[in-house]
Amino acid sequence: MYWYDLIYLSCFLIYFGLALIVYVKNTKSKTNQAFTWLFISLSGWIFISYLLQQLEFNGFFNNFFKSLFFIFVELVAFFAFWVGLYFPEKNFSLSKTKRSLVFFWIFFLIGLTLLVNLLSHKLLISQEKLLNVFYLIFIIHFYFFAPAIIILPLLKYKKANSRQKSQIIFLITGCVFSILPASFTNLILPYFFQINEYQALGVIFTLFFLVFIFYNIIFNQLLDIKLVLRKSFVYFFSVLTSVWLAMALYFIFNLVFPIYFTNILILTISVIVFSKIKDFYYQSANRYFFSSLYNVKEVIKSSSQKLATVQKPGQVYGLISEILNNIFHPQAIGVLIFNESRKKYQIKFNKGFQTKGRKYYQSNQFLKQKYIKYNQSILIDQALILHNQPKTQKFLLSLKKIGVKLITPLNYENKTIGLIVLGAKQTNDTYNQEDLTVLSILGSQAAIAVQNALYFNQILEFNQKLKQEVEQATQKLRQANEKLQKADAYKTEFLSIASHQLRTPLTSIKGFSHLLMDGAYGELSKKQMLTIEKIFISNERLISLVEDLLNLTRIEQGRIEYEFEEIDLHKLVSNVYKIMKIQAKHKNLDLVYKNKIKKEANRIIKADDRKLIEVIGNLVDNAIKYTAQGTITITLKKADDQKDKIQVRIQDTGVGIDKNQKAKLFKKFSRGKNIQVMHANGTGLGLYIVKELIQAHQGKVWAESPGKGKGSTFIVELPLSKNKNKKSDKAK
């Protein structure tokens, strides 16, 4: 195989491979489509040229391959024109009429090419004259369309950004040193001067075009396929290494094992080792060449897992820096968080940027609405060219001044919480489209991690503040509670002393009043008798008050003694009924007792009968006091929802209870408004004492009433005794 065979085949494969890569990278891009068809046309021209030089064809096939040769050259010129239209951006457009004429022309020329080369011998016109006319049309076509790949980009140069300008320069340079010289050796010399010896140089000249194309791809991000090419080379060397390893193993194993066993063993080893070899080349490329060789899925998965493991803001910022540094190798990394109070971005993490102590950067609403809001990264140089608003320029220049090349937003729930800023790559490569896509995804992941960390930090700060406030409040409450306890102790002591001191004279007053009313000191006049009776009634009220106060102090000091024994609740209630019946009769009220539990065993409770008589008597006495007319019914029955409970219900037709007063009934010194009108002398301690005594019996007491003026029912619920033997015990 001669050296030019290698050149032909290599150029063919490279152009065809480039065409596939460019097209697959972005099938919707008009620029990519134009380059794809240009590369396919060049590969087709090279392949047909090789066949015509290496093989001899006769008759129809010779004319057919010559036709293909001309057609591919025509297509090279046509798609060179198309590249000029769409590269680097579509700044020129053809009207529908012009576009139709261009396509009509190319199809007409292809048809003419086939006609001249395949059917010219059957036409009446001289074949030589026909070919001369065709060659002239063919050359005019080429030099009309092909130079567009140089001229049109030059016209776009002024409006292009810095990267696009560099791309234009190197593309034009490649065309000048390849397509134009190749057209001279392959078109001008053969058809005007009949010199065919230099046609092979045409393919060699296209190598210059390849060199400049690859330089543009690697250093200027042409067509954004640098990463794809690098990955392709990694896979190429991985496969090549695996093949060499398989051949070496085959040679070694074949000396020891049977051939069928050797094949299976080598296949198994190759499959296992291939992924390891590929990872080795990836790591080597990243480590030694700082290339952006990364697997997008692995990067996203790995970063997501890592970001989920940290909670504190500082740790999150450091991890973001580590992840981005491993992927892009930037010269500097920073994280800015939006400060709500200042309405500015505050630097929270900085590695490599020379900020000269500056901590805050003004937010820019234009960039926020155009890019940041939609989670799009911003290339500083490109944005400076596209947007000339003064505030936007000022914001971008302030970032560019410290070395920022790219901004990626941190958006969380339609809100921008911050920015990631990156400096230039250490290789001076620009950030390509795949980098921007990855940054967009990583930005979303990082935003969640940052927001969670900020929430976590807020919770820590809130907990710390709350802890301090609770400690302060607790200290104040402790001091207040100590004062209250002292005051309560003084109050209880005072009530106890006062009650005991009052008890003796009140008892004396009661005794002497009885003697006076019984005539022990002589007969009293009617007026004197009425006065003594008033004294006696008032004294009784004072005695009742003193007893309530004494009971209260005993309850609060825990000095009440109970003598619990098995008793028949029916007998206890019946005794209270008999005592209170006389009092009810004096008010012309009916007092009724209903016993709904006939079996004695079902009425036995464990109780202090004196305390329980005091409770039932107090409730019946209240019913009599606050009922002007009607009936008071005492009922002994089983609890409706619990078999091991028994109830005493005292129902009256008296003043009733307002809904708003129910919650206060059993509290100390609490009395209903309507009750105060009827009996102004009550202490508000009776029901509180009832509740405390019932709770000491493991029971409960409550009141029910349809409302004011509709009567009320007080229910005492007690547990039935589990032990029927009548044994007494004392308890405090």
XYZ file of C-alpha atoms in Angstrom:
732
model
C 0.000 0.000 0.000
C 1.469 3.363 -1.067
C 1.545 6.409 1.178
C -1.160 8.175 -0.806
C -3.453 5.166 -0.322
C -3.218 5.754 3.427
C -3.890 9.472 2.963
C -6.961 8.845 0.796
C -8.485 6.246 3.097
C -7.637 8.192 6.273
C -9.186 11.406 4.920
C -12.270 9.525 3.772
C -12.780 7.895 7.190
C -12.068 11.088 9.139
C -14.468 13.229 7.079
C -17.171 10.587 7.211
C -16.690 10.101 10.976
C -16.797 13.869 11.522
C -20.040 14.054 9.554
C -21.681 11.464 11.813
C -20.438 13.088 15.030
C -21.490 16.605 13.998
C -24.948 15.483 12.914
C -25.634 13.345 15.991
C -24.429 16.121 18.306
C -27.227 18.488 17.245
C -29.578 17.248 14.559
C -31.700 20.432 14.661
C -28.861 22.922 14.195
C -28.688 24.344 10.664
C -24.939 24.947 11.102
C -24.364 21.320 12.090
C -26.480 20.136 9.161
C -24.484 22.274 6.704
C -21.122 21.005 8.006
C -22.446 17.422 8.014
C -23.306 17.567 4.296
C -20.028 19.343 3.483
C -18.021 16.587 5.226
C -20.084 13.856 3.502
C -19.508 15.520 0.121
C -15.747 15.758 0.753
C -15.565 12.124 1.888
C -17.533 11.058 -1.219
C -15.240 13.072 -3.544
C -12.126 11.559 -1.905
C -13.485 8.015 -2.091
C -14.508 8.264 -5.753
C -11.137 9.902 -6.621
C -9.375 6.966 -4.993
C -11.458 4.433 -6.927
C -10.826 6.172 -10.263
C -7.075 6.225 -9.639
C -6.696 2.692 -8.321
C -9.216 0.762 -10.435
C -9.838 0.592 -14.169
C -13.424 0.819 -15.354
C -14.716 0.354 -18.854
C -17.730 1.742 -20.658
C -20.775 2.532 -18.532
C -19.093 2.110 -15.122
C -16.254 4.432 -16.068
C -18.750 7.145 -17.096
C -20.873 6.434 -14.011
C -17.996 6.946 -11.512
C -16.854 10.049 -13.405
C -20.394 11.385 -13.009
C -20.241 10.698 -9.254
C -16.870 12.462 -9.087
C -18.343 15.623 -10.648
C -21.526 15.408 -8.556
C -19.598 15.245 -5.262
C -17.448 18.226 -6.301
C -20.632 20.131 -7.176
C -22.064 19.239 -3.768
C -18.849 20.336 -2.021
C -19.256 23.799 -3.566
C -22.995 23.874 -2.826
C -22.625 22.923 0.852
C -19.634 25.236 1.265
C -22.073 27.987 0.265
C -24.585 26.619 2.805
C -21.936 26.626 5.572
C -21.202 30.267 4.724
C -24.893 31.098 5.201
C -25.283 29.434 8.607
C -21.814 29.776 10.175
C -21.305 30.949 12.858
C -24.933 32.091 12.960
C -27.637 32.627 10.395
C -27.264 36.358 9.684
C -28.101 35.986 5.974
C -31.328 34.483 4.711
C -32.613 33.567 1.272
C -36.137 34.293 0.193
C -38.290 31.361 -0.842
C -37.829 32.271 -4.506
C -34.028 32.412 -4.266
C -33.924 29.225 -2.258
C -36.085 27.485 -4.839
C -33.791 28.716 -7.632
C -30.677 27.455 -5.778
C -32.141 23.993 -5.270
C -33.441 23.923 -8.814
C -29.964 24.784 -10.064
C -28.192 22.055 -8.072
C -30.675 19.394 -9.203
C -30.412 20.666 -12.778
C -26.610 20.502 -12.644
C -26.671 16.968 -11.221
C -29.037 15.941 -14.005
C -26.819 17.615 -16.600
C -23.777 15.825 -15.186
C -25.453 12.434 -15.549
C -26.726 13.328 -19.022
C -23.333 14.455 -20.345
C -21.291 11.606 -18.919
C -23.739 8.733 -19.450
C -25.715 9.638 -22.568
C -23.508 12.070 -24.540
C -22.477 9.363 -27.047
C -26.135 8.916 -28.031
C -26.749 12.604 -28.665
C -26.425 14.283 -32.065
C -24.217 17.037 -30.629
C -20.461 16.501 -30.695
C -19.416 14.826 -27.475
C -16.255 16.908 -27.188
C -18.132 20.194 -27.568
C -20.750 19.048 -25.057
C -18.079 18.130 -22.532
C -16.318 21.469 -22.974
C -19.581 23.336 -22.340
C -20.294 21.170 -19.312
C -16.777 21.702 -17.896
C -17.199 25.435 -18.218
C -20.578 25.362 -16.421
C -19.103 23.044 -13.814
C -16.150 25.358 -13.036
C -18.382 28.451 -12.949
C -20.670 26.651 -10.490
C -17.760 25.730 -8.231
C -16.208 29.190 -8.096
C -19.600 30.843 -7.671
C -20.662 28.785 -4.633
C -17.432 27.584 -2.944
C -15.932 31.025 -2.073
C -19.067 31.756 -0.024
C -17.521 29.749 2.833
C -14.865 32.505 2.998
C -16.791 35.630 1.999
C -20.003 35.243 4.034
C -18.290 34.559 7.419
C -16.027 37.553 6.775
C -19.135 39.732 6.419
C -20.333 38.456 9.821
C -16.993 39.040 11.545
C -17.757 42.448 13.085
C -20.929 41.300 14.864
C -19.407 38.026 16.095
C -18.212 37.482 19.670
C -14.575 36.772 20.497
C -14.905 32.992 20.240
C -16.823 33.197 16.951
C -14.207 35.582 15.507
C -11.496 33.067 16.282
C -13.575 30.312 14.665
C -14.065 32.421 11.503
C -10.352 33.190 11.189
C -9.267 29.563 11.441
C -12.051 28.310 9.140
C -11.137 30.841 6.438
C -7.429 30.026 6.857
C -8.160 26.338 6.426
C -10.218 27.020 3.274
C -7.530 29.256 1.767
C -4.880 26.586 2.248
C -7.001 23.622 1.160
C -10.133 24.048 -0.936
C -8.786 26.770 -3.232
C -5.410 25.040 -3.961
C -7.187 21.707 -4.379
C -9.621 23.229 -6.880
C -6.660 24.647 -8.822
C -4.878 21.291 -9.123
C -8.054 19.304 -9.769
C -10.085 21.724 -11.915
C -8.078 24.539 -13.460
C -4.953 22.623 -14.481
C -6.720 19.551 -15.981
C -9.420 21.368 -17.928
C -7.669 24.511 -19.089
C -4.059 23.312 -19.394
C -4.596 19.534 -19.692
C -2.179 18.913 -16.784
C -3.336 15.867 -14.780
C -0.167 14.946 -12.894
C -1.062 17.009 -9.793
C -4.595 15.781 -9.133
C -3.475 13.638 -6.166
C -2.352 16.856 -4.432
C -6.010 17.864 -4.085
C -6.579 15.327 -1.336
C -3.322 16.311 0.381
C -4.471 19.943 0.425
C -7.657 18.898 2.218
C -5.445 17.755 5.101
C -4.834 21.443 5.841
C -8.594 21.927 6.073
C -8.773 19.023 8.531
C -5.972 20.464 10.665
C -7.698 23.852 11.007
C -11.093 22.211 11.588
C -9.672 20.111 14.425
C -7.899 23.125 15.908
C -11.191 25.027 15.813
C -12.984 22.123 17.473
C -10.394 21.703 20.238
C -9.553 25.311 21.070
C -12.543 27.326 19.818
C -15.410 24.899 20.521
C -16.425 24.711 16.860
C -19.719 22.807 16.532
C -19.454 22.002 20.241
C -18.147 18.455 19.592
C -14.824 18.623 21.418
C -16.089 16.455 24.258
C -17.538 13.907 21.842
C -14.211 13.673 19.996
C -12.305 13.229 23.204
C -14.659 10.496 24.344
C -14.308 8.862 20.935
C -10.529 8.808 21.310
C -10.861 7.350 24.820
C -13.053 4.552 23.490
C -10.690 4.062 20.527
C -7.642 3.584 22.749
C -9.662 1.444 25.171
C -10.666 -0.900 22.330
C -7.141 -0.877 20.901
C -5.603 -1.759 24.284
C -8.189 -4.505 24.810
C -7.412 -5.967 21.362
C -3.649 -5.951 22.009
C -4.238 -7.550 25.413
C -6.471 -10.210 23.848
C -3.822 -10.996 21.194
C -1.100 -11.301 23.846
C -3.278 -13.556 26.009
C -4.185 -15.632 22.973
C -0.526 -16.232 22.215
C 0.261 -17.157 25.834
C -2.819 -19.289 26.590
C -2.611 -21.099 23.273
C 0.654 -22.647 24.442
C -1.047 -24.150 27.511
C -4.790 -24.606 26.963
C -6.906 -26.098 24.148
C -8.008 -23.557 21.544
C -11.750 -23.654 22.353
C -11.045 -23.088 26.066
C -8.598 -20.278 25.199
C -11.217 -18.395 23.170
C -13.810 -18.495 25.971
C -11.234 -17.454 28.586
C -9.927 -14.523 26.515
C -13.459 -13.316 25.721
C -14.383 -13.371 29.421
C -11.224 -11.498 30.454
C -11.689 -8.891 27.706
C -15.260 -8.132 28.771
C -14.215 -7.738 32.420
C -11.101 -5.669 31.727
C -12.571 -3.288 29.109
C -14.464 -1.090 31.597
C -11.353 -0.868 33.809
C -9.204 0.180 30.858
C -11.785 2.781 29.811
C -11.883 4.227 33.346
C -8.085 4.365 33.374
C -8.002 6.437 30.176
C -10.730 8.745 31.477
C -8.829 9.336 34.720
C -5.521 9.805 32.915
C -7.044 12.352 30.545
C -8.562 14.296 33.421
C -5.462 14.113 35.588
C -2.789 14.974 33.071
C -4.616 17.028 30.437
C -7.404 18.685 32.496
C -9.845 17.591 29.848
C -13.589 17.808 30.465
C -13.976 14.095 30.071
C -16.857 13.181 32.288
C -19.863 10.911 32.186
C -22.895 13.170 32.617
C -25.076 10.536 34.308
C -22.313 9.519 36.705
C -21.511 13.159 37.538
C -25.158 13.980 38.298
C -25.698 10.806 40.332
C -22.479 11.230 42.301
C -23.027 14.926 43.035
C -26.615 14.295 44.118
C -25.501 11.626 46.591
C -22.683 13.783 47.972
C -24.801 16.917 48.358
C -27.420 14.944 50.280
C -24.871 14.055 52.993
C -24.013 17.593 54.196
C -26.137 19.991 56.239
C -24.119 23.070 57.146
C -23.816 25.919 54.580
C -20.005 26.027 54.710
C -19.795 22.298 54.030
C -22.215 22.604 51.088
C -20.204 25.456 49.513
C -16.973 23.479 49.897
C -18.522 20.369 48.353
C -19.909 22.367 45.396
C -16.389 23.693 44.816
C -14.919 20.187 44.978
C -17.466 18.759 42.516
C -17.048 21.578 39.968
C -13.263 21.504 40.284
C -13.173 17.772 39.520
C -15.344 18.259 36.422
C -14.233 21.550 34.852
C -10.894 22.408 36.539
C -11.661 26.153 36.721
C -9.042 28.616 37.908
C -11.499 30.071 40.446
C -14.858 29.148 42.025
C -17.274 31.238 44.057
C -20.735 30.964 45.626
C -22.867 34.089 46.089
C -26.063 34.000 48.186
C -28.807 36.592 47.764
C -29.129 38.789 50.860
C -32.819 39.668 51.278
C -32.233 42.652 53.549
C -29.635 44.303 51.283
C -31.127 43.040 47.981
C -27.605 42.127 46.878
C -25.544 38.986 46.292
C -23.147 38.255 49.138
C -19.949 36.234 48.651
C -20.176 33.167 50.889
C -17.401 31.103 49.299
C -14.414 32.233 47.272
C -11.518 30.214 45.965
C -9.273 32.031 43.500
C -11.107 35.310 42.788
C -9.290 38.533 43.699
C -12.217 40.515 45.152
C -10.038 42.952 47.158
C -12.312 42.659 50.175
C -15.549 43.281 48.318
C -18.399 41.206 49.781
C -21.549 42.331 47.935
C -22.583 42.562 44.256
C -25.707 44.284 42.965
C -28.433 42.122 41.427
C -29.285 42.757 37.752
C -32.970 42.518 36.872
C -32.436 42.266 33.104
C -30.181 39.199 33.360
C -32.473 37.742 35.999
C -35.525 37.975 33.726
C -33.694 36.787 30.591
C -31.447 33.993 31.921
C -31.365 33.398 35.664
C -35.144 33.032 36.013
C -35.063 30.167 33.468
C -32.082 28.447 35.097
C -29.784 29.323 32.187
C -26.056 29.859 32.681
C -24.481 33.111 31.447
C -21.176 33.341 29.587
C -19.788 36.748 30.576
C -18.025 37.541 27.269
C -21.029 36.538 25.193
C -23.457 38.511 27.382
C -21.262 41.622 27.138
C -21.568 41.509 23.328
C -25.296 40.737 23.236
C -26.537 43.178 25.891
C -25.428 46.812 25.993
C -27.704 48.185 28.745
C -25.560 50.358 31.084
C -26.557 48.592 34.318
C -26.112 45.155 32.756
C -22.713 46.107 31.335
C -21.647 47.480 34.729
C -22.707 44.276 36.511
C -20.980 41.995 33.984
C -17.791 44.074 33.916
C -17.612 44.056 37.718
C -17.598 40.243 37.599
C -15.266 40.028 34.610
C -12.814 42.295 36.432
C -12.274 39.674 39.139
C -11.968 36.849 36.583
C -15.514 35.449 36.324
C -16.176 33.674 33.021
C -19.508 32.010 33.739
C -22.530 32.447 36.025
C -24.874 29.595 36.971
C -28.053 30.415 38.947
C -29.147 28.635 42.118
C -32.940 28.519 41.755
C -35.199 26.943 44.369
C -38.992 26.871 43.953
C -39.070 29.709 41.367
C -36.816 31.840 43.550
C -33.152 32.714 42.962
C -31.278 32.102 46.200
C -27.787 32.621 44.802
C -25.218 32.209 42.021
C -22.264 29.963 41.255
C -19.453 31.827 39.478
C -16.589 30.096 37.682
C -13.310 31.404 36.341
C -11.622 30.292 33.119
C -10.665 26.637 32.722
C -7.037 25.796 33.446
C -6.710 24.611 29.838
C -8.153 27.951 28.624
C -10.935 25.976 26.908
C -14.265 27.745 26.717
C -17.360 26.295 28.359
C -19.271 24.289 25.728
C -22.966 23.513 25.450
C -22.634 20.204 27.268
C -20.854 22.000 30.128
C -23.741 24.471 30.336
C -26.291 21.642 30.387
C -24.440 19.854 33.189
C -24.081 23.119 35.133
C -27.813 23.739 34.814
C -28.569 20.344 36.389
C -25.858 20.683 39.031
C -27.134 24.187 39.784
C -30.589 22.783 40.550
C -29.118 20.086 42.797
C -26.824 22.576 44.516
C -29.737 25.011 45.050
C -31.677 22.345 46.971
C -28.622 21.516 49.085
C -27.890 25.208 49.748
C -31.510 25.977 50.681
C -31.651 22.953 53.002
C -28.381 24.075 54.597
C -29.723 27.619 55.033
C -32.887 26.211 56.609
C -30.740 24.035 58.868
C -28.662 27.064 59.848
C -31.809 29.090 60.539
C -33.123 26.265 62.735
C -29.832 26.152 64.663
C -29.867 29.925 65.137
C -33.550 29.842 66.101
C -32.932 26.996 68.563
C -30.015 28.876 70.098
C -32.057 32.056 70.380
C -35.055 30.119 71.680
C -32.850 28.351 74.209
C -31.574 31.683 75.517
C -35.070 33.152 75.645
C -36.444 30.022 77.351
C -33.640 30.144 79.909
C -34.377 33.811 80.583
C -38.130 33.183 80.749
C -37.587 30.103 82.929
C -35.466 32.135 85.318
C -38.170 34.789 85.528
C -40.878 32.138 85.974
C -38.791 30.386 88.617
C -38.433 33.611 90.553
C -42.121 34.429 90.106
C -43.096 30.889 91.116
C -40.998 31.098 94.253
C -42.714 34.341 95.173
C -46.134 32.794 94.440
C -45.328 29.719 96.509
C -44.305 31.909 99.421
C -47.436 34.014 99.021
C -49.599 30.880 98.752
C -47.961 29.433 101.842
C -48.620 32.686 103.751
C -52.226 32.666 102.516
C -52.790 29.048 103.535
C -51.193 29.641 106.924
C -53.308 32.757 107.415
C -56.528 30.933 106.457
C -55.693 28.054 108.780
C -54.923 30.325 111.712
C -57.892 32.575 111.016
C -60.282 29.625 110.632
C -59.181 28.028 113.878
C -59.306 31.333 115.698
C -62.849 31.986 114.375
C -64.126 28.503 115.063
C -64.159 28.783 118.894
C -66.123 32.061 119.188
C -68.539 30.982 116.463
C -69.268 27.784 118.365
C -69.897 29.820 121.505
C -72.224 32.183 119.624
C -74.115 29.159 118.264
C -74.492 27.655 121.767
C -75.634 30.850 123.452
C -78.074 31.549 120.588
C -79.645 28.131 121.120
C -79.975 28.780 124.866
C -81.597 32.147 124.272
C -84.069 30.714 121.730
C -84.891 27.816 124.119
C -85.739 30.320 126.972
C -82.868 29.287 129.233
C -82.375 32.934 130.211
C -86.009 33.844 130.315
C -88.785 34.347 127.850
C -87.977 36.611 124.886
C -90.257 39.020 123.171
C -91.224 38.389 119.566
C -88.873 41.126 118.378
C -86.001 39.746 120.456
C -86.648 36.219 119.101
C -86.446 37.407 115.486
C -83.158 39.153 116.207
C -81.643 36.059 117.860
C -82.780 33.868 114.922
C -81.001 36.215 112.482
C -77.873 35.999 114.636
C -78.116 32.197 114.643
C -78.575 31.974 110.806
C -75.679 34.366 110.152
C -73.502 32.421 112.566
C -74.347 29.175 110.748
C -73.182 30.749 107.498
C -69.927 31.819 109.112
C -69.418 28.301 110.519
C -69.987 26.867 107.021
C -67.486 29.362 105.590
C -64.905 28.460 108.245
C -65.379 24.745 107.515
C -64.854 25.364 103.802
C -61.709 27.367 104.507
C -60.386 24.671 106.831
C -61.078 21.984 104.231
C -59.318 24.094 101.579
C -56.184 24.508 103.717
C -56.166 20.773 104.543
C -56.441 19.890 100.819
C -53.655 22.253 99.779
C -51.390 21.064 102.594
C -52.280 17.390 102.020
C -53.484 16.953 105.588
C -56.924 15.426 104.930
C -57.182 11.904 106.310
C -59.432 9.325 104.690
C -60.818 6.145 106.222
C -61.705 3.943 103.267
C -63.972 0.938 103.756
C -66.451 -1.105 101.776
C -69.845 0.626 101.971
C -73.250 0.319 100.349
C -73.669 3.545 98.390
C -77.477 3.131 98.411
C -77.573 3.320 102.220
C -75.325 6.390 102.251
C -77.422 8.252 99.683
C -80.624 7.192 101.422
C -79.398 8.742 104.711
C -78.527 12.008 102.952
C -81.965 11.982 101.316
C -83.707 11.645 104.669
C -81.708 14.517 106.186
C -82.190 16.875 103.235
C -85.876 16.072 102.729
C -86.847 18.353 105.672
C -84.842 21.270 104.188
C -86.548 20.785 100.810
C -89.953 20.696 102.400
C -89.335 24.112 104.032
C -88.980 25.534 100.465
C -92.013 23.652 99.187
C -89.833 21.510 96.917
C -90.225 17.831 96.138
C -87.107 15.752 96.863
C -87.229 12.332 95.195
C -84.770 9.418 95.512
C -84.648 6.632 92.876
C -82.525 3.546 93.389
C -82.070 1.720 90.056
C -79.577 -0.842 91.391
C -81.459 -3.472 93.388
C -78.606 -5.943 93.980
C -76.499 -4.909 96.959
C -73.295 -6.414 95.557
C -73.514 -3.973 92.627
C -73.641 -0.949 94.978
C -70.537 -1.621 97.066
C -67.791 0.995 96.790
C -64.620 1.698 98.740
C -65.035 5.126 100.329
C -64.781 7.366 103.358
C -68.490 7.603 104.242
C -68.156 10.896 106.138
C -66.440 12.600 103.211
C -68.908 11.132 100.743
C -71.913 12.249 102.884
C -70.377 15.745 102.846
C -70.105 15.610 99.031
C -73.641 14.326 98.320
C -75.105 16.601 100.994
C -73.307 19.634 99.479
C -74.665 18.906 96.003
C -78.256 18.306 97.240
C -78.024 21.447 99.414
C -76.951 23.477 96.337
C -79.857 22.043 94.335
C -82.305 23.096 97.067
C -80.738 26.562 97.366
C -80.869 27.352 93.647
C -84.283 25.866 92.849
C -87.255 28.157 93.423
C -89.911 25.622 92.541
C -90.261 22.153 91.149
C -88.548 18.850 91.924
C -85.071 17.638 92.881
C -84.360 14.026 91.936
C -81.548 11.900 93.339
C -80.824 8.828 91.202
C -78.473 5.908 91.891
C -77.617 3.975 88.716
C -74.896 2.193 86.782
C -72.719 4.256 84.425
C -73.993 4.051 80.865
C -70.718 3.175 79.164
C -68.739 1.426 81.951
C -69.900 -1.650 83.892
C -67.463 -1.117 86.798
C -68.696 2.429 87.542
C -71.666 3.693 89.570
C -73.289 7.127 89.434
C -75.215 9.415 91.774
C -77.163 11.998 89.750
C -78.724 15.097 91.418
C -81.154 16.721 88.985
C -83.029 19.976 89.715
C -85.398 22.381 87.962
C -83.565 25.449 89.133
C -81.611 28.315 87.598
C -79.504 26.132 85.295
C -75.931 26.767 84.123
C -74.811 29.000 81.294
C -72.497 27.297 78.754
C -69.735 29.845 79.357
C -69.726 29.110 83.120
C -69.368 25.293 82.978
C -65.581 25.340 82.697
C -65.251 27.486 85.870
C -67.741 25.617 88.107
C -65.252 23.432 89.992
C -62.505 26.047 90.406
C -61.663 27.857 93.649
C -63.735 30.939 94.459
C -65.812 30.571 91.292
C -69.589 31.249 91.263
C -72.104 31.733 88.491
C -73.622 35.177 87.888
C -77.222 34.008 88.307
C -76.211 32.109 91.480
C -74.658 35.235 93.005
C -77.959 37.069 92.568
C -79.917 34.411 94.492
C -77.293 33.771 97.220
C -74.689 36.476 97.588
C -72.990 34.955 100.655
C -71.389 31.856 99.110
C -67.589 31.415 99.049
C -67.237 29.566 95.736
C -65.288 26.780 97.507
C -68.009 24.121 97.846
C -67.759 22.559 94.371
C -63.948 22.791 94.403
C -63.873 20.779 97.640
C -66.405 18.308 96.159
C -64.121 17.759 93.152
C -61.014 17.223 95.321
C -62.791 14.735 97.613
C -64.244 12.758 94.678
C -60.857 12.630 92.923
C -59.388 11.210 96.157
C -61.955 8.388 95.731
C -60.662 7.738 92.161
C -63.881 9.173 90.787
C -65.005 12.231 88.888
C -67.755 14.830 89.074
C -69.260 17.054 86.404
C -72.363 19.099 85.614
C -74.821 19.095 82.723
C -77.419 21.733 81.870
C -79.557 22.612 78.808
C -78.928 26.266 79.604
C -79.886 29.173 81.784
C -83.260 28.718 83.564
C -83.593 25.076 82.422
C -82.272 23.262 85.475
C -79.073 21.281 85.908
C -77.760 17.819 86.769
C -74.632 17.095 88.842
C -73.168 13.617 88.351
C -70.800 11.875 90.749
C -69.179 8.770 89.246
C -67.288 6.288 91.452
C -65.629 2.917 90.833
C -67.239 -0.191 92.225
C -65.219 -2.095 94.766
C -63.376 -5.192 93.586
C -63.046 -6.479 97.165
C -66.410 -7.189 98.884
C -64.909 -7.841 102.344
C -65.526 -4.836 104.611
C -62.055 -3.842 105.744
C -61.055 -0.312 106.560
C -57.758 1.438 105.980
C -56.500 4.939 106.494
C -54.992 7.152 103.830
C -53.950 10.743 103.476
